[in-house]
Amino acid sequence: MRERVASAFRAVARARGGARAFHPRGRWCAGTLTATFDPALPLPEGATEVAVRLSKGAGTPGGLPDVLGMAFRLPGPWDVLLSTSSARVVPRPARTWSSARYGSVTPFRSNGRAVWLAAVPEPGQTRAADLDAMPDALRFGLEVSGPWRPVGTLVVRPSTEAVGPPAFDPVHNLPAGVDLAPAVLARLRDWAYQGSRSGRGALIE
């Protein structure tokens, strides 16, 4: 099973010319994440500068709708991958960067509980999801589930200097005491990421 999954994603990455199997088109941005303490997830308190990759899941051109992605690395390292979704677990195509909430899709398991993380766009931001025509800033409120409550903010700004890691690993780059759930889906994601990285020759940092 492991090799079949990895091979499939390796083939997709190669067919895309060495791009990611999913979210092949993306743009690196500068971000400022500001969080408060919450026992659900160990987000770094205060302001943290992060490189953010905004992306389109299927790689649609221009401002065409797509499942939009947002990825960033926190100290630790902790790789956080979010995508536009509804009902926590259902990917949702969006036409603008601010027309849908970005969720972790699968939960984190922390302190024996399943916890979802979401980035909720502030109202009034209507720029089309075009990677080549980014707004000056995108502002999000960060929330965790159980029940949903605010834990911070994330401001994303386009930048020609922001550069992130060659590959994210949300399965292994996690803070102590936090895992992805369920375990079987985490294994499938791990194999898929391995295949995609192999297909495009990317390394993990």
PDB file of N, CA and C in Angstrom, residues 30-36 43-50 52 72-75 80 117 142 151-157:
ATOM      1  N   ALA A  30       5.207  37.127   2.895  1.00  0.00           N
ATOM      2  CA  ALA A  30       5.631  37.364   4.264  1.00  0.00           C
ATOM      3  C   ALA A  30       4.399  37.382   5.157  1.00  0.00           C
ATOM      4  N   GLY A  31       4.524  36.847   6.358  1.00  0.00           N
ATOM      5  CA  GLY A  31       3.381  36.809   7.258  1.00  0.00           C
ATOM      6  C   GLY A  31       3.764  37.123   8.694  1.00  0.00           C
ATOM      7  N   THR A  32       2.817  37.674   9.414  1.00  0.00           N
ATOM      8  CA  THR A  32       2.977  37.913  10.851  1.00  0.00           C
ATOM      9  C   THR A  32       1.841  37.210  11.570  1.00  0.00           C
ATOM     10  N   LEU A  33       2.188  36.206  12.359  1.00  0.00           N
ATOM     11  CA  LEU A  33       1.211  35.466  13.139  1.00  0.00           C
ATOM     12  C   LEU A  33       1.298  35.943  14.581  1.00  0.00           C
ATOM     13  N   THR A  34       0.177  36.376  15.130  1.00  0.00           N
ATOM     14  CA  THR A  34       0.122  36.847  16.510  1.00  0.00           C
ATOM     15  C   THR A  34      -0.895  36.003  17.253  1.00  0.00           C
ATOM     16  N   ALA A  35      -0.454  35.293  18.280  1.00  0.00           N
ATOM     17  CA  ALA A  35      -1.329  34.359  18.974  1.00  0.00           C
ATOM     18  C   ALA A  35      -1.296  34.569  20.480  1.00  0.00           C
ATOM     19  N   THR A  36      -2.374  34.192  21.121  1.00  0.00           N
ATOM     20  CA  THR A  36      -2.463  34.192  22.574  1.00  0.00           C
ATOM     21  C   THR A  36      -2.441  32.749  23.066  1.00  0.00           C
ATOM     22  N   LEU A  43       0.341  27.130  20.018  1.00  0.00           N
ATOM     23  CA  LEU A  43       0.787  28.187  19.108  1.00  0.00           C
ATOM     24  C   LEU A  43       1.739  29.123  19.849  1.00  0.00           C
ATOM     25  N   PRO A  44       2.769  29.632  19.168  1.00  0.00           N
ATOM     26  CA  PRO A  44       3.724  30.518  19.840  1.00  0.00           C
ATOM     27  C   PRO A  44       3.035  31.820  20.258  1.00  0.00           C
ATOM     28  N   GLU A  45       3.209  32.201  21.509  1.00  0.00           N
ATOM     29  CA  GLU A  45       2.564  33.416  22.000  1.00  0.00           C
ATOM     30  C   GLU A  45       3.292  34.657  21.484  1.00  0.00           C
ATOM     31  N   GLY A  46       2.533  35.708  21.258  1.00  0.00           N
ATOM     32  CA  GLY A  46       3.102  36.944  20.742  1.00  0.00           C
ATOM     33  C   GLY A  46       3.181  36.918  19.229  1.00  0.00           C
ATOM     34  N   ALA A  47       4.004  37.810  18.686  1.00  0.00           N
ATOM     35  CA  ALA A  47       4.133  37.946  17.232  1.00  0.00           C
ATOM     36  C   ALA A  47       5.277  37.080  16.707  1.00  0.00           C
ATOM     37  N   THR A  48       5.011  36.333  15.645  1.00  0.00           N
ATOM     38  CA  THR A  48       6.007  35.478  15.006  1.00  0.00           C
ATOM     39  C   THR A  48       5.995  35.743  13.506  1.00  0.00           C
ATOM     40  N   GLU A  49       7.165  36.049  12.940  1.00  0.00           N
ATOM     41  CA  GLU A  49       7.267  36.257  11.501  1.00  0.00           C
ATOM     42  C   GLU A  49       7.402  34.899  10.805  1.00  0.00           C
ATOM     43  N   VAL A  50       6.587  34.685   9.795  1.00  0.00           N
ATOM     44  CA  VAL A  50       6.595  33.408   9.085  1.00  0.00           C
ATOM     45  C   VAL A  50       6.547  33.656   7.577  1.00  0.00           C
ATOM     46  N   VAL A  52       4.824  32.464   4.260  1.00  0.00           N
ATOM     47  CA  VAL A  52       3.533  31.847   3.951  1.00  0.00           C
ATOM     48  C   VAL A  52       3.478  31.513   2.465  1.00  0.00           C
ATOM     49  N   PHE A  72       2.411  27.441   6.210  1.00  0.00           N
ATOM     50  CA  PHE A  72       3.470  28.204   6.867  1.00  0.00           C
ATOM     51  C   PHE A  72       4.145  27.330   7.912  1.00  0.00           C
ATOM     52  N   ARG A  73       5.375  27.698   8.241  1.00  0.00           N
ATOM     53  CA  ARG A  73       6.161  26.947   9.222  1.00  0.00           C
ATOM     54  C   ARG A  73       6.361  27.782  10.472  1.00  0.00           C
ATOM     55  N   LEU A  74       5.984  27.214  11.617  1.00  0.00           N
ATOM     56  CA  LEU A  74       6.199  27.835  12.913  1.00  0.00           C
ATOM     57  C   LEU A  74       7.475  27.284  13.530  1.00  0.00           C
ATOM     58  N   PRO A  75       8.050  27.975  14.512  1.00  0.00           N
ATOM     59  CA  PRO A  75       9.255  27.455  15.172  1.00  0.00           C
ATOM     60  C   PRO A  75       8.991  26.069  15.739  1.00  0.00           C
ATOM     61  N   VAL A  80       2.226  23.956   9.216  1.00  0.00           N
ATOM     62  CA  VAL A  80       0.768  24.064   9.244  1.00  0.00           C
ATOM     63  C   VAL A  80       0.268  24.215   7.811  1.00  0.00           C
ATOM     64  N   LEU A 117      -7.845  23.623  13.441  1.00  0.00           N
ATOM     65  CA  LEU A 117      -7.344  24.993  13.370  1.00  0.00           C
ATOM     66  C   LEU A 117      -7.886  25.629  12.097  1.00  0.00           C
ATOM     67  N   LEU A 142      -7.403  33.695  13.567  1.00  0.00           N
ATOM     68  CA  LEU A 142      -7.125  32.279  13.822  1.00  0.00           C
ATOM     69  C   LEU A 142      -8.083  31.758  14.889  1.00  0.00           C
ATOM     70  N   VAL A 151      -7.952  32.665  18.666  1.00  0.00           N
ATOM     71  CA  VAL A 151      -6.678  32.487  19.363  1.00  0.00           C
ATOM     72  C   VAL A 151      -5.589  33.404  18.816  1.00  0.00           C
ATOM     73  N   GLY A 152      -5.915  34.191  17.765  1.00  0.00           N
ATOM     74  CA  GLY A 152      -4.884  35.071  17.221  1.00  0.00           C
ATOM     75  C   GLY A 152      -5.254  35.603  15.858  1.00  0.00           C
ATOM     76  N   THR A 153      -4.249  36.147  15.177  1.00  0.00           N
ATOM     77  CA  THR A 153      -4.435  36.718  13.840  1.00  0.00           C
ATOM     78  C   THR A 153      -3.250  36.343  12.959  1.00  0.00           C
ATOM     79  N   LEU A 154      -3.476  36.419  11.648  1.00  0.00           N
ATOM     80  CA  LEU A 154      -2.412  36.208  10.672  1.00  0.00           C
ATOM     81  C   LEU A 154      -2.567  37.255   9.584  1.00  0.00           C
ATOM     82  N   VAL A 155      -1.520  38.027   9.345  1.00  0.00           N
ATOM     83  CA  VAL A 155      -1.510  39.019   8.271  1.00  0.00           C
ATOM     84  C   VAL A 155      -0.512  38.541   7.225  1.00  0.00           C
ATOM     85  N   VAL A 156      -0.967  38.452   5.969  1.00  0.00           N
ATOM     86  CA  VAL A 156      -0.140  37.952   4.869  1.00  0.00           C
ATOM     87  C   VAL A 156       0.082  39.088   3.881  1.00  0.00           C
ATOM     88  N   ARG A 157       1.361  39.301   3.515  1.00  0.00           N
ATOM     89  CA  ARG A 157       1.719  40.382   2.596  1.00  0.00           C
ATOM     90  C   ARG A 157       2.552  39.809   1.446  1.00  0.00           C
TER      91      ARG A 157
END
